[in-house]
Amino acid sequence: MKKIVKRAGLISGIILSAFVIGGCGKTVDLNDCVEVKVSGIDGKGKAEVTVDYDKMETLLAKELNIEVKDKDIENIEDLGSAVDGLSKIDQAENCVNFQVQPADNLKNGDKITVKSIIDEEKAKELGIKFKFSEIKKEVSGLQTAIVISQEELFKDVIVEFTGASPDAAVQIRNMSKDKILSEISFQADKTSDIQKGDTVTVTATIPSE
């Protein structure tokens, strides 16, 4: 599971107006900050949780009563208070993680679930509570894969042997003009020191994209 962070400098630019840090027992609803997206092809889809950290930081600042305006930072003590507030927000963020199951090899119609992993003890120390309702989603919209037969795959592949036995070599050329097939590479399991009667196996390597 990957985190996609959309910070855009919010922590450094978060508006603060009074160095009041409190709010014991304040609750942040994480469902406001999380969504799950599914991409790929039918049967090979992948689910990924996207977290809007900008929004989470704003909610945390509000619930923790952490506000600072630039005009309030007049001396090193004020700056220190601002840094402490931002550090507390960062620690609160680190209390939370998400996982989606299943995440790979998805097909249309599959059911996926997003769950939260919360460090309740650390959150309690910071005076914050998190709530999250599991996100359940049915996979849809995945495109059907293009099916290419082995005959089509090798139709325009030329395999040539050069030199003399037992020191012959093999050369492989992909002559396809098809947009997809022309991007496929082919390799032989033996490229040199080939003698008459040897069997050489040519394998296609499909680009992941």
PDB file of C-alpha atoms in Angstrom:
ATOM      1  CA  MET A   1       0.000   0.000   0.000  1.00  0.00           C
ATOM      2  CA  LYS A   2       1.296   3.294  -0.943  1.00  0.00           C
ATOM      3  CA  LYS A   3       0.704   6.797   0.696  1.00  0.00           C
ATOM      4  CA  ILE A   4       0.181   9.584  -1.815  1.00  0.00           C
ATOM      5  CA  VAL A   5       1.026  12.816  -0.034  1.00  0.00           C
ATOM      6  CA  LYS A   6      -0.493  16.037  -1.298  1.00  0.00           C
ATOM      7  CA  ARG A   7       1.222  18.493   1.012  1.00  0.00           C
ATOM      8  CA  ALA A   8       1.748  21.549  -1.198  1.00  0.00           C
ATOM      9  CA  GLY A   9       3.511  23.282   1.675  1.00  0.00           C
ATOM     10  CA  LEU A  10       0.529  23.337   4.025  1.00  0.00           C
ATOM     11  CA  ILE A  11       2.484  22.650   7.201  1.00  0.00           C
ATOM     12  CA  SER A  12       4.850  25.523   6.524  1.00  0.00           C
ATOM     13  CA  GLY A  13       1.972  27.815   5.628  1.00  0.00           C
ATOM     14  CA  ILE A  14      -0.651  26.704   8.122  1.00  0.00           C
ATOM     15  CA  ILE A  15      -2.415  29.639   9.728  1.00  0.00           C
ATOM     16  CA  LEU A  16      -1.784  29.971  13.448  1.00  0.00           C
ATOM     17  CA  SER A  17      -3.324  32.731  15.663  1.00  0.00           C
ATOM     18  CA  ALA A  18      -2.750  31.814  19.271  1.00  0.00           C
ATOM     19  CA  PHE A  19      -0.224  29.371  20.634  1.00  0.00           C
ATOM     20  CA  VAL A  20      -2.893  27.442  22.461  1.00  0.00           C
ATOM     21  CA  ILE A  21      -2.339  23.710  22.342  1.00  0.00           C
ATOM     22  CA  GLY A  22      -5.069  21.741  23.967  1.00  0.00           C
ATOM     23  CA  GLY A  23      -8.221  19.987  22.899  1.00  0.00           C
ATOM     24  CA  CYS A  24      -7.901  16.790  24.917  1.00  0.00           C
ATOM     25  CA  GLY A  25     -10.221  14.194  23.456  1.00  0.00           C
ATOM     26  CA  LYS A  26     -10.816  16.070  20.225  1.00  0.00           C
ATOM     27  CA  THR A  27     -11.862  13.790  17.374  1.00  0.00           C
ATOM     28  CA  VAL A  28     -10.736  13.846  13.739  1.00  0.00           C
ATOM     29  CA  ASP A  29     -12.839  11.953  11.194  1.00  0.00           C
ATOM     30  CA  LEU A  30     -10.331  10.330   8.848  1.00  0.00           C
ATOM     31  CA  ASN A  31     -12.989   9.405   6.307  1.00  0.00           C
ATOM     32  CA  ASP A  32     -12.934  13.047   5.248  1.00  0.00           C
ATOM     33  CA  CYS A  33      -9.313  12.624   4.133  1.00  0.00           C
ATOM     34  CA  VAL A  34      -9.220   9.182   2.518  1.00  0.00           C
ATOM     35  CA  GLU A  35     -10.318   7.630  -0.751  1.00  0.00           C
ATOM     36  CA  VAL A  36      -9.447   4.454  -2.616  1.00  0.00           C
ATOM     37  CA  LYS A  37      -8.763   4.217  -6.322  1.00  0.00           C
ATOM     38  CA  VAL A  38      -8.527   1.138  -8.525  1.00  0.00           C
ATOM     39  CA  SER A  39      -6.576   1.081 -11.781  1.00  0.00           C
ATOM     40  CA  GLY A  40      -5.240  -1.440 -14.280  1.00  0.00           C
ATOM     41  CA  ILE A  41      -6.908  -4.092 -16.394  1.00  0.00           C
ATOM     42  CA  ASP A  42      -9.600  -6.580 -15.481  1.00  0.00           C
ATOM     43  CA  GLY A  43      -7.983  -9.430 -13.546  1.00  0.00           C
ATOM     44  CA  LYS A  44      -4.798  -7.461 -12.858  1.00  0.00           C
ATOM     45  CA  GLY A  45      -6.202  -4.348 -11.193  1.00  0.00           C
ATOM     46  CA  LYS A  46      -4.532  -2.590  -8.273  1.00  0.00           C
ATOM     47  CA  ALA A  47      -6.127  -0.697  -5.410  1.00  0.00           C
ATOM     48  CA  GLU A  48      -4.394   2.277  -3.816  1.00  0.00           C
ATOM     49  CA  VAL A  49      -5.348   4.440  -0.859  1.00  0.00           C
ATOM     50  CA  THR A  50      -4.990   8.175  -1.408  1.00  0.00           C
ATOM     51  CA  VAL A  51      -4.664  10.367   1.686  1.00  0.00           C
ATOM     52  CA  ASP A  52      -5.240  14.114   1.496  1.00  0.00           C
ATOM     53  CA  TYR A  53      -2.668  15.187   4.065  1.00  0.00           C
ATOM     54  CA  ASP A  54      -3.369  18.872   3.485  1.00  0.00           C
ATOM     55  CA  LYS A  55      -6.918  18.334   4.687  1.00  0.00           C
ATOM     56  CA  MET A  56      -5.812  16.134   7.575  1.00  0.00           C
ATOM     57  CA  GLU A  57      -3.378  18.789   8.779  1.00  0.00           C
ATOM     58  CA  THR A  58      -6.092  21.432   8.657  1.00  0.00           C
ATOM     59  CA  LEU A  59      -8.450  19.236  10.706  1.00  0.00           C
ATOM     60  CA  LEU A  60      -5.722  18.439  13.226  1.00  0.00           C
ATOM     61  CA  ALA A  61      -4.796  22.097  13.628  1.00  0.00           C
ATOM     62  CA  LYS A  62      -8.434  22.948  14.272  1.00  0.00           C
ATOM     63  CA  GLU A  63      -9.060  20.164  16.776  1.00  0.00           C
ATOM     64  CA  LEU A  64      -5.779  20.740  18.610  1.00  0.00           C
ATOM     65  CA  ASN A  65      -6.422  24.505  18.748  1.00  0.00           C
ATOM     66  CA  ILE A  66      -3.107  25.215  17.107  1.00  0.00           C
ATOM     67  CA  GLU A  67      -3.094  28.552  15.299  1.00  0.00           C
ATOM     68  CA  VAL A  68      -0.343  30.972  14.434  1.00  0.00           C
ATOM     69  CA  LYS A  69      -0.236  33.999  12.180  1.00  0.00           C
ATOM     70  CA  ASP A  70       2.978  35.346  10.748  1.00  0.00           C
ATOM     71  CA  LYS A  71       2.452  38.647  12.566  1.00  0.00           C
ATOM     72  CA  ASP A  72       2.373  36.801  15.894  1.00  0.00           C
ATOM     73  CA  ILE A  73       5.896  35.453  15.385  1.00  0.00           C
ATOM     74  CA  GLU A  74       7.873  38.387  16.732  1.00  0.00           C
ATOM     75  CA  ASN A  75      10.654  36.646  18.603  1.00  0.00           C
ATOM     76  CA  ILE A  76      12.412  33.336  19.008  1.00  0.00           C
ATOM     77  CA  GLU A  77       9.985  32.228  21.738  1.00  0.00           C
ATOM     78  CA  ASP A  78       7.024  32.698  19.413  1.00  0.00           C
ATOM     79  CA  LEU A  79       8.827  30.829  16.664  1.00  0.00           C
ATOM     80  CA  GLY A  80       9.553  27.989  19.052  1.00  0.00           C
ATOM     81  CA  SER A  81       5.868  27.734  19.964  1.00  0.00           C
ATOM     82  CA  ALA A  82       4.922  27.655  16.291  1.00  0.00           C
ATOM     83  CA  VAL A  83       7.419  24.870  15.597  1.00  0.00           C
ATOM     84  CA  ASP A  84       6.103  22.894  18.585  1.00  0.00           C
ATOM     85  CA  GLY A  85       2.575  23.182  17.230  1.00  0.00           C
ATOM     86  CA  LEU A  86       3.560  22.013  13.779  1.00  0.00           C
ATOM     87  CA  SER A  87       5.580  19.173  15.277  1.00  0.00           C
ATOM     88  CA  LYS A  88       2.527  18.039  17.192  1.00  0.00           C
ATOM     89  CA  ILE A  89       0.485  17.966  13.989  1.00  0.00           C
ATOM     90  CA  ASP A  90       3.198  15.919  12.283  1.00  0.00           C
ATOM     91  CA  GLN A  91       3.295  13.443  15.177  1.00  0.00           C
ATOM     92  CA  ALA A  92      -0.474  13.099  15.053  1.00  0.00           C
ATOM     93  CA  GLU A  93      -0.322  12.337  11.320  1.00  0.00           C
ATOM     94  CA  ASN A  94       2.235   9.619  11.967  1.00  0.00           C
ATOM     95  CA  CYS A  95      -0.234   7.873  14.280  1.00  0.00           C
ATOM     96  CA  VAL A  96      -2.333   6.878  11.306  1.00  0.00           C
ATOM     97  CA  ASN A  97      -1.856   4.457   8.419  1.00  0.00           C
ATOM     98  CA  PHE A  98      -4.182   2.681   6.022  1.00  0.00           C
ATOM     99  CA  GLN A  99      -4.310  -0.638   4.220  1.00  0.00           C
ATOM    100  CA  VAL A 100      -6.548  -1.944   1.470  1.00  0.00           C
ATOM    101  CA  GLN A 101      -7.381  -5.614   1.034  1.00  0.00           C
ATOM    102  CA  PRO A 102      -7.180  -7.170  -1.450  1.00  0.00           C
ATOM    103  CA  ALA A 103      -4.869  -4.777  -3.256  1.00  0.00           C
ATOM    104  CA  ASP A 104      -3.665  -6.706  -6.319  1.00  0.00           C
ATOM    105  CA  ASN A 105      -4.941  -8.902  -9.151  1.00  0.00           C
ATOM    106  CA  LEU A 106      -8.383  -7.335  -8.935  1.00  0.00           C
ATOM    107  CA  LYS A 107     -11.208  -7.916 -11.387  1.00  0.00           C
ATOM    108  CA  ASN A 108     -14.499  -6.140 -11.916  1.00  0.00           C
ATOM    109  CA  GLY A 109     -16.996  -7.208  -9.266  1.00  0.00           C
ATOM    110  CA  ASP A 110     -14.398  -7.859  -6.553  1.00  0.00           C
ATOM    111  CA  LYS A 111     -15.038  -6.309  -3.132  1.00  0.00           C
ATOM    112  CA  ILE A 112     -12.235  -4.341  -1.469  1.00  0.00           C
ATOM    113  CA  THR A 113     -12.001  -2.895   2.041  1.00  0.00           C
ATOM    114  CA  VAL A 114      -9.900  -0.029   3.398  1.00  0.00           C
ATOM    115  CA  LYS A 115      -8.977  -0.291   7.078  1.00  0.00           C
ATOM    116  CA  SER A 116      -7.121   2.098   9.360  1.00  0.00           C
ATOM    117  CA  ILE A 117      -4.160   1.311  11.572  1.00  0.00           C
ATOM    118  CA  ILE A 118      -4.062   3.813  14.439  1.00  0.00           C
ATOM    119  CA  ASP A 119      -1.549   4.175  17.257  1.00  0.00           C
ATOM    120  CA  GLU A 120      -4.190   4.837  19.902  1.00  0.00           C
ATOM    121  CA  GLU A 121      -1.676   5.220  22.722  1.00  0.00           C
ATOM    122  CA  LYS A 122       0.364   7.878  20.928  1.00  0.00           C
ATOM    123  CA  ALA A 123      -2.784   9.697  19.829  1.00  0.00           C
ATOM    124  CA  LYS A 124      -3.964   9.779  23.425  1.00  0.00           C
ATOM    125  CA  GLU A 125      -0.660  11.326  24.514  1.00  0.00           C
ATOM    126  CA  LEU A 126      -1.187  14.054  21.921  1.00  0.00           C
ATOM    127  CA  GLY A 127      -4.744  14.692  23.100  1.00  0.00           C
ATOM    128  CA  ILE A 128      -6.420  13.625  19.880  1.00  0.00           C
ATOM    129  CA  LYS A 129      -8.787  10.859  18.825  1.00  0.00           C
ATOM    130  CA  PHE A 130      -9.229   9.434  15.359  1.00  0.00           C
ATOM    131  CA  LYS A 131     -12.292   7.740  13.989  1.00  0.00           C
ATOM    132  CA  PHE A 132     -12.521   5.845  10.736  1.00  0.00           C
ATOM    133  CA  SER A 133     -15.299   3.775   9.230  1.00  0.00           C
ATOM    134  CA  GLU A 134     -14.073   1.021   6.938  1.00  0.00           C
ATOM    135  CA  ILE A 135     -14.482   1.883   3.260  1.00  0.00           C
ATOM    136  CA  LYS A 136     -16.025  -0.935   1.251  1.00  0.00           C
ATOM    137  CA  LYS A 137     -16.033  -0.692  -2.531  1.00  0.00           C
ATOM    138  CA  GLU A 138     -16.902  -2.884  -5.473  1.00  0.00           C
ATOM    139  CA  VAL A 139     -14.326  -2.867  -8.258  1.00  0.00           C
ATOM    140  CA  SER A 140     -15.652  -1.589 -11.563  1.00  0.00           C
ATOM    141  CA  GLY A 141     -14.477   0.132 -14.709  1.00  0.00           C
ATOM    142  CA  LEU A 142     -11.367  -1.966 -15.301  1.00  0.00           C
ATOM    143  CA  GLN A 143     -10.686  -2.404 -18.991  1.00  0.00           C
ATOM    144  CA  THR A 144     -10.535  -5.810 -20.618  1.00  0.00           C
ATOM    145  CA  ALA A 145      -7.034  -6.859 -21.579  1.00  0.00           C
ATOM    146  CA  ILE A 146      -6.050  -7.264 -25.210  1.00  0.00           C
ATOM    147  CA  VAL A 147      -5.444 -10.966 -25.866  1.00  0.00           C
ATOM    148  CA  ILE A 148      -2.584 -11.783 -28.245  1.00  0.00           C
ATOM    149  CA  SER A 149      -2.102 -15.364 -29.387  1.00  0.00           C
ATOM    150  CA  GLN A 150       1.336 -16.932 -29.559  1.00  0.00           C
ATOM    151  CA  GLU A 151       0.965 -17.120 -33.333  1.00  0.00           C
ATOM    152  CA  GLU A 152       0.334 -13.355 -33.541  1.00  0.00           C
ATOM    153  CA  LEU A 153       3.125 -12.655 -31.101  1.00  0.00           C
ATOM    154  CA  PHE A 154       5.828 -14.372 -33.154  1.00  0.00           C
ATOM    155  CA  LYS A 155       4.385 -13.811 -36.625  1.00  0.00           C
ATOM    156  CA  ASP A 156       6.806 -11.015 -37.564  1.00  0.00           C
ATOM    157  CA  VAL A 157       9.795 -12.222 -35.563  1.00  0.00           C
ATOM    158  CA  ILE A 158      12.778 -13.309 -37.650  1.00  0.00           C
ATOM    159  CA  VAL A 159      15.334 -15.661 -36.111  1.00  0.00           C
ATOM    160  CA  GLU A 160      18.587 -16.067 -38.054  1.00  0.00           C
ATOM    161  CA  PHE A 161      21.707 -18.100 -37.419  1.00  0.00           C
ATOM    162  CA  THR A 162      25.058 -16.773 -38.556  1.00  0.00           C
ATOM    163  CA  GLY A 163      28.485 -18.361 -38.656  1.00  0.00           C
ATOM    164  CA  ALA A 164      29.385 -22.013 -38.739  1.00  0.00           C
ATOM    165  CA  SER A 165      28.807 -24.890 -36.316  1.00  0.00           C
ATOM    166  CA  PRO A 166      29.860 -25.179 -33.533  1.00  0.00           C
ATOM    167  CA  ASP A 167      30.453 -21.424 -33.235  1.00  0.00           C
ATOM    168  CA  ALA A 168      27.271 -20.083 -34.758  1.00  0.00           C
ATOM    169  CA  ALA A 169      25.356 -17.156 -33.262  1.00  0.00           C
ATOM    170  CA  VAL A 170      21.682 -16.183 -33.303  1.00  0.00           C
ATOM    171  CA  GLN A 171      20.129 -12.863 -34.270  1.00  0.00           C
ATOM    172  CA  ILE A 172      16.501 -11.929 -33.538  1.00  0.00           C
ATOM    173  CA  ARG A 173      14.592  -9.126 -35.261  1.00  0.00           C
ATOM    174  CA  ASN A 174      11.107  -7.923 -34.450  1.00  0.00           C
ATOM    175  CA  MET A 175       9.690  -6.669 -37.756  1.00  0.00           C
ATOM    176  CA  SER A 176       6.149  -6.000 -36.555  1.00  0.00           C
ATOM    177  CA  LYS A 177       4.570  -2.647 -37.436  1.00  0.00           C
ATOM    178  CA  ASP A 178       1.802  -3.086 -34.880  1.00  0.00           C
ATOM    179  CA  LYS A 179       1.884  -0.385 -32.171  1.00  0.00           C
ATOM    180  CA  ILE A 180       1.843  -2.934 -29.352  1.00  0.00           C
ATOM    181  CA  LEU A 181       3.746  -5.839 -30.861  1.00  0.00           C
ATOM    182  CA  SER A 182       6.581  -3.612 -32.061  1.00  0.00           C
ATOM    183  CA  GLU A 183       7.376  -2.729 -28.430  1.00  0.00           C
ATOM    184  CA  ILE A 184       7.932  -6.333 -27.414  1.00  0.00           C
ATOM    185  CA  SER A 185      11.494  -7.595 -27.112  1.00  0.00           C
ATOM    186  CA  PHE A 186      12.646 -11.148 -27.783  1.00  0.00           C
ATOM    187  CA  GLN A 187      15.550 -13.050 -26.286  1.00  0.00           C
ATOM    188  CA  ALA A 188      17.168 -16.389 -27.038  1.00  0.00           C
ATOM    189  CA  ASP A 189      18.269 -18.723 -24.256  1.00  0.00           C
ATOM    190  CA  LYS A 190      21.501 -19.318 -26.170  1.00  0.00           C
ATOM    191  CA  THR A 191      23.090 -16.684 -28.378  1.00  0.00           C
ATOM    192  CA  SER A 192      26.539 -18.050 -29.246  1.00  0.00           C
ATOM    193  CA  ASP A 193      28.544 -21.289 -29.527  1.00  0.00           C
ATOM    194  CA  ILE A 194      25.617 -22.896 -31.309  1.00  0.00           C
ATOM    195  CA  GLN A 195      26.187 -26.104 -33.240  1.00  0.00           C
ATOM    196  CA  LYS A 196      24.090 -28.008 -35.707  1.00  0.00           C
ATOM    197  CA  GLY A 197      21.254 -29.840 -33.940  1.00  0.00           C
ATOM    198  CA  ASP A 198      21.015 -27.441 -30.972  1.00  0.00           C
ATOM    199  CA  THR A 199      17.593 -26.169 -29.927  1.00  0.00           C
ATOM    200  CA  VAL A 200      17.294 -22.451 -29.225  1.00  0.00           C
ATOM    201  CA  THR A 201      14.236 -21.126 -27.387  1.00  0.00           C
ATOM    202  CA  VAL A 202      13.077 -17.576 -28.077  1.00  0.00           C
ATOM    203  CA  THR A 203      11.040 -15.827 -25.370  1.00  0.00           C
ATOM    204  CA  ALA A 204       8.989 -12.645 -25.555  1.00  0.00           C
ATOM    205  CA  THR A 205       9.336 -10.008 -22.839  1.00  0.00           C
ATOM    206  CA  ILE A 206       6.198  -7.909 -22.471  1.00  0.00           C
ATOM    207  CA  PRO A 207       6.646  -4.302 -21.239  1.00  0.00           C
ATOM    208  CA  SER A 208       4.862  -3.845 -17.886  1.00  0.00           C
ATOM    209  CA  GLU A 209       2.966  -0.786 -19.125  1.00  0.00           C
TER     210      GLU A 209
END
